Amino acid sequence: MNITRENIDALNAVVKVDIAKEDYSDKVAEILSNYRKSANIPGFRKGQVPMGLVKKQYGRAVMVDEVNKLLQDSLNKYLVEEKLDVLGNPLPKPQDDINWDADDFSFEFELGLAPNFEVKLKGKKAITQYHIVADKKMVDEQVERIQKQYGKLVSKDEAALGDELTGTFTNSEKGIDNTTTISLDKIKGKRNQNKFVGAKVDDVITFKTKGLFADDHDLMQALKVSHDEAHDLDIEVTFTVSEINTRELADLDQELFDKLFGPGNVKSVTELKERIKADAERQFAQQAEQKLLNDVTEYLIDSTKFDLPAEFLKKWIKATGEEPLTDDQASEEYEKSEKGLRYQLIEGKLIQEHDLQIKFEELKAYAMEMIKGQMAQFGQLNPAEKELEDIAARILGNQEEVKRLSEQLMSQKMLSLFKEKANLKVKEITYENFVKEVYG
């Protein structure tokens, strides 16, 4: 057997594999001999079938199968030995005229080669690393929400701002007939709110849906319509009041603190606010870190310049797609995936250069911490180590879960690398301003 490579350019090559009869003949003979021992052919006793007949019936198929196996094995071994970093898989050059009656064969494969490039983590322009804080306003609002949630409803004869009204929304043309409870503080604008103020049981209030709620999701729930229907819905509806309640705020006492955090864990309003602030900022940190990860990823893709074997990759996409693709469709798929492929190559280089490999013990520890956090949400604050290990073992026995957790852990490693090596500037910001700045 002989394997040669012709480099077309820095990103494309053709590998030629020459297979001679002596490369496969012994294996073919062995397989046919085994066939002869087990073949059941009418007119012959088992094991007594003439070899000529076995060759006539099975020889071509066995030979083709063995040549293909040998071809794949030798090609894969060659790529490993030559340390060729290929993109996609080798693509066989079309050969419609293979003469399987010959003794020797030649096959050619196109290769797309990964480019050589350098990754610079520290750019000239600093990337913002947000530190999101829960300000006094947010904490106080959360305290009030908790008081409302655990407070008690008191029935009223006449509605006022801040009350909760139960009633039925109707619109015969759209088939809307939904009984629900709305909080007047979710109604948008004084004009709409004033339509409810002073209302009594059995009153019928008429208004336009457009601009009724600040959030279309609230309108969707109130009218029981789909998300698409709620968006820009502009119709007239009636609301028939059936019940008016005000919510009496719960006292900020030890009984409430124990309900929220367990006996004795929070003992004062000050501690309550500290706990709310810490919990909120822990959640904000996850959003800030995801934003940082996205921003550094975008920077790396934009700033790390290299060419790809685009034509080869389009051919590969066309050849390996689940559905048949035209050239234009393959080009379109390539355009969609190019950015992701570039980052995969960049990430791979960073993993190699900074030795960010994931070890099994790290993955196991990560899984156990994840399980511990999930159990804490359900009140299991001190699970036994054996229980955690058993659950982790079951999770890590699932390849899909291993892949998912490995990706999450690698993202954490990449994030730590970015924080250490990238050019970052820390910006402290409230959550409200973070949303405005990042999402508009």
C-alpha positions as a printed Julia matrix, in Angstrom:
440×3 Matrix{Float64}:
   0.0     0.0     0.0
   1.2     3.5    -0.81
  -0.24    6.83    0.38
   0.87   10.14   -1.08
  -0.32   13.72   -0.54
  -0.34   16.65   -2.92
  -0.79   20.05   -1.27
  -2.91   22.21   -3.57
  -2.43   25.25   -1.3
  -2.19   25.97    2.43
  -5.83   24.93    2.98
  -6.44   22.18    0.44
  -4.78   18.87   -0.35
  -5.43   15.62   -2.23
  -4.45   12.28   -0.73
  -3.97    9.3    -3.05
  -4.23    5.78   -1.63
  -2.86    2.91   -3.77
  -3.98   -0.57   -2.68
  -2.3    -3.65   -4.17
  -3.63   -7.21   -4.28
  -1.23   -8.38   -1.59
  -2.71   -5.8     0.81
  -6.09   -7.53    0.95
  -5.81  -10.99   -0.62
  -4.92  -12.9     2.58
  -7.84  -11.4     4.49
 -10.28  -12.1     1.64
  -9.05  -15.7     1.47
  -9.54  -16.1     5.24
 -13.11  -14.78    5.12
 -14.03  -16.95    2.13
 -12.57  -19.98    3.9
 -14.83  -19.28    6.89
 -17.8   -18.84    4.57
 -17.05  -22.24    3.03
 -17.15  -23.89    6.47
 -20.54  -22.41    7.38
 -22.28  -21.99    4.02
 -25.59  -23.82    3.47
 -25.9   -24.35   -0.27
 -28.39  -26.94   -1.64
 -26.66  -30.01   -3.01
 -23.6   -29.77   -0.79
 -22.9   -30.87    2.73
 -21.98  -28.15    5.21
 -18.26  -27.47    4.94
 -17.96  -29.35    1.63
 -18.92  -26.52   -0.75
 -16.25  -26.14   -3.49
 -14.13  -23.01   -2.98
 -14.71  -22.04   -6.6
 -18.43  -21.82   -5.98
 -17.9   -19.81   -2.77
 -15.65  -17.38   -4.66
 -18.17  -17.07   -7.46
 -21.02  -16.26   -5.07
 -19.23  -14.16   -2.43
 -15.77  -13.29   -3.74
 -16.55   -9.9    -5.32
 -18.62   -8.63   -2.35
 -16.01   -9.76    0.2
 -13.18   -8.2    -1.79
 -15.0    -4.86   -2.19
 -15.85   -4.8     1.51
 -12.28   -5.52    2.58
 -10.8    -2.96    0.19
 -13.14   -0.3     1.59
 -12.29   -1.23    5.19
  -8.59   -1.17    4.4
  -9.01    2.15    2.63
 -10.75    3.82    5.59
  -8.42    2.36    8.2
  -5.28    3.33    6.31
  -6.55    6.83    5.55
  -7.47    7.48    9.2
  -4.11    6.12   10.36
  -2.31    8.33    7.83
  -4.09   11.48    9.05
  -3.14   10.68   12.65
   0.48    9.83   11.87
   0.94   12.91    9.72
  -0.8    15.04   12.37
  -3.02   16.64    9.76
  -5.64   18.95   11.25
  -8.51   18.5     8.82
 -11.89   20.22    8.7
 -14.91   18.03    8.13
 -13.98   14.63    6.73
 -11.97   13.59    3.67
 -14.18   13.67    0.57
 -13.66   10.88   -1.98
 -13.15   12.14   -5.51
 -15.86   10.74   -7.81
 -14.84    7.44   -9.44
 -17.63    5.98  -11.53
 -15.39    3.65  -13.49
 -13.78    1.51  -10.77
 -12.81   -1.82  -12.29
 -13.41   -4.29   -9.46
 -12.06   -7.09  -11.65
  -8.58   -5.54  -11.39
  -6.07   -6.52   -8.72
  -4.82   -3.07   -7.78
  -6.83    0.08   -6.97
  -6.24    3.81   -6.55
  -8.46    6.21   -4.65
  -8.2     9.96   -4.18
  -9.59   12.12   -1.36
  -9.91   15.88   -1.05
  -8.87   17.35    2.29
  -9.76   20.71    3.84
  -6.94   21.75    6.15
  -7.27   23.89    9.25
  -5.49   27.24    8.91
  -2.54   28.44   10.95
  -3.31   31.57   12.94
  -2.52   33.43   16.15
  -5.08   34.37   18.82
  -4.56   37.63   20.69
  -6.71   37.73   23.81
  -5.67   41.23   24.84
  -7.09   43.69   22.33
  -6.46   47.43   22.16
 -10.04   48.33   23.07
 -11.2    47.2    26.5
 -14.29   45.0    26.75
 -16.82   45.9    29.45
 -17.14   43.43   32.31
 -20.38   44.3    34.05
 -20.75   44.06   37.82
 -24.5    44.25   38.4
 -25.63   45.41   41.83
 -29.03   45.29   43.5
 -29.65   48.88   44.58
 -31.82   50.05   47.49
 -34.83   50.64   45.24
 -34.76   47.08   43.89
 -34.31   45.53   47.34
 -37.15   47.59   48.81
 -39.43   46.63   45.91
 -38.62   42.96   46.46
 -39.39   43.29   50.19
 -42.78   44.77   49.3
 -43.46   41.98   46.78
 -42.72   39.41   49.49
 -45.06   41.22   51.89
 -47.8    41.21   49.26
 -47.23   37.56   48.41
 -47.5    36.46   52.03
 -50.09   39.07   53.01
 -53.82   38.44   53.18
 -56.62   39.57   50.89
 -59.25   41.88   52.31
 -62.52   42.3    50.43
 -63.6    45.83   49.42
 -66.73   47.49   48.05
 -64.95   50.01   45.84
 -61.69   49.74   43.86
 -58.64   51.95   44.45
 -55.12   52.06   43.06
 -53.09   49.04   44.17
 -56.14   46.78   44.51
 -56.73   43.42   42.81
 -59.86   42.96   40.73
 -61.37   39.65   39.65
 -63.64   39.79   36.64
 -64.33   38.63   33.1
 -62.84   40.05   29.89
 -65.13   39.67   26.86
 -65.13   40.44   23.16
 -67.66   38.45   21.13
 -65.99   39.11   17.76
 -62.67   37.61   18.89
 -64.32   34.95   21.05
 -62.74   36.33   24.23
 -64.46   35.28   27.46
 -61.91   34.88   30.23
 -62.26   35.25   34.0
 -59.05   36.38   35.66
 -57.58   38.5    38.44
 -55.6    41.62   37.6
 -53.52   43.89   39.8
 -54.14   47.56   39.05
 -50.45   48.37   39.38
 -49.9    46.42   36.15
 -52.34   48.6    34.22
 -50.46   51.09   32.04
 -51.13   54.83   32.31
 -53.29   56.93   34.62
 -56.11   57.15   32.07
 -56.6    53.39   32.07
 -56.07   53.06   35.82
 -58.67   55.74   36.52
 -61.3    53.68   34.66
 -60.96   51.08   37.41
 -60.76   53.48   40.37
 -64.15   53.69   42.07
 -65.5    50.57   40.32
 -67.84   48.28   42.24
 -68.93   44.64   41.89
 -71.01   44.08   38.72
 -69.71   47.27   37.08
 -68.81   46.86   33.39
 -65.72   48.76   32.21
 -64.98   49.25   28.5
 -61.55   50.09   27.08
 -59.07   49.46   24.23
 -56.52   46.67   24.61
 -53.68   48.59   22.96
 -51.52   50.05   25.7
 -53.63   48.53   28.47
 -50.7    46.63   30.01
 -47.06   47.6    30.05
 -46.16   44.01   29.07
 -47.87   42.13   26.22
 -47.46   38.93   28.24
 -49.85   40.32   30.86
 -52.39   41.06   28.11
 -51.91   37.53   26.77
 -52.71   36.04   30.18
 -55.63   38.41   30.89
 -57.4    37.66   27.6
 -56.16   34.07   27.15
 -54.92   34.75   23.61
 -51.74   33.58   21.89
 -48.48   35.5    22.01
 -48.84   36.53   18.36
 -52.44   37.67   18.88
 -51.52   39.77   21.92
 -48.79   41.61   20.05
 -50.21   44.97   18.83
 -53.78   43.79   19.56
 -56.08   46.81   19.23
 -59.7    45.9    20.02
 -62.39   47.01   22.42
 -63.08   44.7    25.38
 -65.3    44.83   28.43
 -64.35   43.84   31.97
 -67.18   42.84   34.32
 -66.09   43.2    37.96
 -66.98   40.24   40.2
 -64.65   40.78   43.17
 -62.5    43.58   44.63
 -59.7    42.92   47.1
 -56.84   44.79   48.62
 -53.76   42.93   49.76
 -52.78   43.64   53.34
 -49.0    43.49   53.64
 -47.52   40.74   55.79
 -45.59   41.83   58.87
 -41.82   41.66   58.59
 -41.46   39.38   61.62
 -39.67   36.18   62.57
 -42.56   34.04   61.39
 -42.2    35.43   57.86
 -38.39   35.17   57.92
 -38.63   31.5    58.93
 -41.11   30.78   56.14
 -38.76   32.31   53.6
 -35.36   30.99   54.69
 -35.9    28.33   57.34
 -35.91   28.66   61.14
 -33.39   31.13   62.52
 -31.47   31.78   59.28
 -32.67   35.41   59.04
 -33.49   37.36   62.21
 -34.07   40.98   61.2
 -35.22   43.24   58.38
 -31.58   44.24   57.82
 -30.58   40.58   57.4
 -33.57   40.04   55.11
 -32.46   42.87   52.83
 -28.86   41.62   52.86
 -30.07   38.15   51.87
 -32.28   39.53   49.07
 -29.4    41.66   47.78
 -26.93   38.73   47.84
 -29.35   36.33   46.13
 -30.21   38.88   43.44
 -26.58   39.72   42.73
 -25.71   36.03   42.48
 -28.3    35.7    39.71
 -27.13   38.92   38.07
 -23.56   37.61   38.04
 -24.65   34.74   35.78
 -26.17   37.21   33.3
 -23.1    39.43   33.43
 -20.79   36.47   32.85
 -22.83   35.28   29.88
 -22.68   38.8    28.45
 -18.9    38.86   28.92
 -18.53   35.44   27.32
 -20.59   36.58   24.32
 -18.68   39.86   23.96
 -15.21   38.26   24.13
 -16.35   35.57   21.69
 -17.49   38.25   19.23
 -14.21   40.12   19.68
 -12.15   36.98   19.02
 -14.13   36.09   15.89
 -13.81   39.64   14.53
 -10.16   40.17   15.42
  -8.68   36.74   14.6
  -8.14   36.75   10.85
  -7.64   33.58    8.83
  -8.95   31.96    5.66
 -10.97   28.76    5.49
 -11.17   26.17    2.69
 -14.6    27.51    1.82
 -15.18   25.6    -1.43
 -14.18   22.31    0.18
 -16.47   22.95    3.16
 -19.41   23.73    0.85
 -18.8    20.42   -0.94
 -18.59   18.64    2.41
 -21.85   20.19    3.63
 -23.55   19.14    0.4
 -22.19   15.59    0.62
 -23.04   15.01    4.29
 -26.41   16.77    4.62
 -29.39   14.77    5.84
 -31.37   16.04    2.85
 -30.07   16.52   -0.72
 -28.8    20.09   -1.17
 -28.21   22.24   -4.22
 -24.97   24.21   -4.59
 -26.81   27.38   -3.53
 -28.31   25.69   -0.47
 -24.89   24.32    0.53
 -23.41   27.83    0.19
 -26.21   29.23    2.33
 -25.61   26.59    5.03
 -21.9    27.38    4.96
 -22.57   31.09    5.46
 -24.76   30.26    8.48
 -22.16   28.01   10.09
 -18.96   29.91    9.21
 -18.94   32.06   12.34
 -19.45   29.04   14.6
 -16.69   27.12   12.81
 -14.29   30.03   13.22
 -14.95   30.16   16.96
 -14.53   26.37   17.27
 -11.05   26.71   15.75
 -10.21   29.7    17.97
 -11.48   27.91   21.07
  -9.56   24.76   20.15
  -6.35   26.74   19.84
  -6.9    28.45   23.19
  -7.66   25.11   24.85
  -4.41   23.69   23.47
  -2.24   26.72   24.24
  -3.52   27.13   27.8
  -3.99   23.44   28.61
  -7.7    23.71   29.41
  -8.44   20.01   29.16
 -11.29   18.66   31.3
 -10.37   15.82   33.64
 -12.94   13.31   34.86
 -12.52   14.29   38.5
 -13.21   17.93   37.59
 -16.33   16.92   35.69
 -17.52   14.77   38.6
 -16.98   17.61   41.09
 -18.81   20.03   38.79
 -21.74   17.62   38.47
 -21.92   17.19   42.25
 -21.97   20.95   42.83
 -24.74   21.32   40.26
 -26.77   18.57   41.98
 -26.15   20.14   45.38
 -27.47   23.49   44.12
 -30.59   21.9    42.67
 -31.29   20.0    45.88
 -30.9    23.21   47.91
 -33.75   24.75   45.91
 -36.0    22.04   47.32
 -34.85   22.53   50.89
 -32.22   19.76   51.0
 -29.35   21.88   52.27
 -26.96   19.21   53.54
 -27.15   16.1    51.32
 -24.84   13.21   52.15
 -21.67   12.88   50.07
 -22.62    9.31   49.13
 -25.99   10.47   47.82
 -24.33   13.17   45.7
 -21.82   10.69   44.32
 -24.53    8.18   43.41
 -26.6    10.79   41.56
 -23.48   12.11   39.79
 -22.54    8.58   38.72
 -25.97    8.09   37.13
 -25.72   11.42   35.31
 -22.2    10.76   34.07
 -23.33    7.38   32.75
 -25.34    9.26   30.11
 -23.18   10.41   27.19
 -25.51   13.28   26.31
 -25.29   14.58   29.88
 -21.5    14.2    29.86
 -21.34   16.26   26.67
 -23.65   18.95   28.05
 -21.81   19.25   31.37
 -18.42   19.22   29.63
 -19.49   22.13   27.45
 -20.69   24.07   30.5
 -17.46   23.39   32.38
 -15.35   24.38   29.37
 -17.32   27.63   29.13
 -16.4    28.32   32.75
 -12.73   27.61   32.01
 -12.83   29.89   28.98
 -14.49   32.61   31.04
 -11.77   32.37   33.7
  -9.14   32.61   30.96
 -10.81   35.7    29.5
 -10.99   37.37   32.9
  -7.28   36.73   33.41
  -5.91   37.51   29.95
  -8.33   39.75   28.05
  -8.38   43.55   28.14
 -11.39   44.22   30.38
 -12.81   47.23   32.18
 -15.16   46.63   35.12
 -18.35   48.68   35.18
 -20.64   48.66   38.22
 -24.24   49.11   37.23
 -27.76   48.54   38.55
 -29.82   45.82   36.95
 -32.3    48.34   35.56
 -29.52   50.29   33.83
 -27.85   47.06   32.67
 -31.04   46.04   30.87
 -31.33   49.48   29.27
 -27.69   49.57   28.19
 -27.44   46.01   26.89
 -30.89   45.3    25.54
 -32.14   48.81   24.81
